[in-house]
Short mmCIF file of C-alpha atoms in Angstrom, two decimals:
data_model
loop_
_atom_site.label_atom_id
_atom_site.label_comp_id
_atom_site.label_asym_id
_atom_site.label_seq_id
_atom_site.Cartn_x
_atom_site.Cartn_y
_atom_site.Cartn_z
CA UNK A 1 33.61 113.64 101.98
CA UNK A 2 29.88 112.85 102.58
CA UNK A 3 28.64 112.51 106.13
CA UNK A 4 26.22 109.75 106.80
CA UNK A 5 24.22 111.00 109.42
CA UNK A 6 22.47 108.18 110.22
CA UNK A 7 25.51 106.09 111.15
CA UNK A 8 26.93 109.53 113.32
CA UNK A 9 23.06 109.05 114.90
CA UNK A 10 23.49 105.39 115.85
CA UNK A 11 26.86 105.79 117.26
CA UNK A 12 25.50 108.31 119.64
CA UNK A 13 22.60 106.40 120.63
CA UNK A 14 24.64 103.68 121.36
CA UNK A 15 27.61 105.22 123.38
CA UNK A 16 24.29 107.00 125.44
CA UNK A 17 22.89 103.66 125.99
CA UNK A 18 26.29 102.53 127.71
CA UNK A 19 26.48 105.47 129.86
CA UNK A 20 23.02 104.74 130.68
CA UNK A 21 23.63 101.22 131.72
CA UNK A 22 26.96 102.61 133.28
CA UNK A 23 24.65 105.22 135.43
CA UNK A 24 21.70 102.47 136.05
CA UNK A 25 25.22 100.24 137.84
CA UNK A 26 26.17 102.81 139.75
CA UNK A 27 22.49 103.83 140.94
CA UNK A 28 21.87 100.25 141.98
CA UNK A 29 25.12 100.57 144.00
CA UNK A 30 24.18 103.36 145.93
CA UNK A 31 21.07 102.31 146.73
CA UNK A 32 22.77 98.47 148.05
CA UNK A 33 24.35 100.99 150.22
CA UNK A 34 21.75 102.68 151.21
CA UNK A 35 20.06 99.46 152.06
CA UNK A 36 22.96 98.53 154.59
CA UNK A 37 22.89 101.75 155.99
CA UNK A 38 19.24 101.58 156.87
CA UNK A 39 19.57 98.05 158.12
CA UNK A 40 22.34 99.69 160.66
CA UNK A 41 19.65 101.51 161.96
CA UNK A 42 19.60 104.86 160.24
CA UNK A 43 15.83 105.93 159.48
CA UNK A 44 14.89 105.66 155.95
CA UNK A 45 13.95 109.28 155.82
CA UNK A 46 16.93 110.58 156.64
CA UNK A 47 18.81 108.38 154.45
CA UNK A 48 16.89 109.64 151.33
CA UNK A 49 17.20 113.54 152.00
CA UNK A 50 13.36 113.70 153.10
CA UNK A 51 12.20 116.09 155.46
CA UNK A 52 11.04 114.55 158.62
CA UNK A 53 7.14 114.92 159.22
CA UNK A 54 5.47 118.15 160.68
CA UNK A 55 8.70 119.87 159.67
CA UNK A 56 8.63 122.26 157.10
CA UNK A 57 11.34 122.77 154.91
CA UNK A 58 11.80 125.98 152.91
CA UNK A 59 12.95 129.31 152.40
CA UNK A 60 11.83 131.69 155.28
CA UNK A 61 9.88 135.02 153.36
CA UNK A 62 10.95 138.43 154.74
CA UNK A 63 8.81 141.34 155.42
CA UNK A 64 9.71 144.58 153.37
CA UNK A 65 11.28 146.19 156.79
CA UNK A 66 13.96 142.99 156.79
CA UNK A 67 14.32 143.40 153.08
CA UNK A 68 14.43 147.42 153.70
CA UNK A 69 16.21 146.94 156.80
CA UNK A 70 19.30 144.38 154.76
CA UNK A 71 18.95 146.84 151.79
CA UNK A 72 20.87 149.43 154.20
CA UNK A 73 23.23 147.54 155.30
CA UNK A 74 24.30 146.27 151.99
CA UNK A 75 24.56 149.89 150.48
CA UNK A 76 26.45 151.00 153.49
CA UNK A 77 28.73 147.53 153.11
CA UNK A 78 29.42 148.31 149.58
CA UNK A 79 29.82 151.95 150.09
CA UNK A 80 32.71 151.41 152.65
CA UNK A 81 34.24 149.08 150.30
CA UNK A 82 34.26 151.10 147.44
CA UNK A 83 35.90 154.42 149.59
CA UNK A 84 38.52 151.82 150.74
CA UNK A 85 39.44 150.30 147.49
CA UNK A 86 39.66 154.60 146.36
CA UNK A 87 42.02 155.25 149.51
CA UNK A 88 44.51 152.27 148.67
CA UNK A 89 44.17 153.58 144.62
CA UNK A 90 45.23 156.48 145.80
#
């Protein structure tokens, strides 16, 4: 039984196209609510996840001695682990 692709291609550009509009209804909604929320006296920065200003947001970088430093601790975490998980094997 031949496949006709370009039907199978159609249907799926069609049933995206619904989801899409489905998505786009949704969206709107959220934002409406959004809209309320900010007119209740929320800031609008807040409301859309943006950092406020002369705040940075980010990952703090460690030096090598914190990296060395948490290195150690994490062998020595995992070491006790493993020589309890032996004892109770045992």
């Amino acid at each position: 039984m031949p496949v006709d692709i370009d039907q199978t291609l159609r249907q799926a550009i069609t049933k995206l196209q619904q989801e899409k509009q489905r998505i786009d209804r949704q969206i709107t909604a959220l934002e409406t609510a959004m809209h309320s929320l900010n007119a209740g006296g929320i800031r609008s920065d807040v409301t859309r996840g943006q950092p406020a200003k002369g705040r940075q947001r980010g990952r703090r970088r460690m030096s090598p001695a914190e990296r060395k430093a948490i290195g150690r601790r994490m062998k020595a975490y995992w070491a006790n682990r493993r020589s309890k998980a032996k004892a109770k094997k045992q």
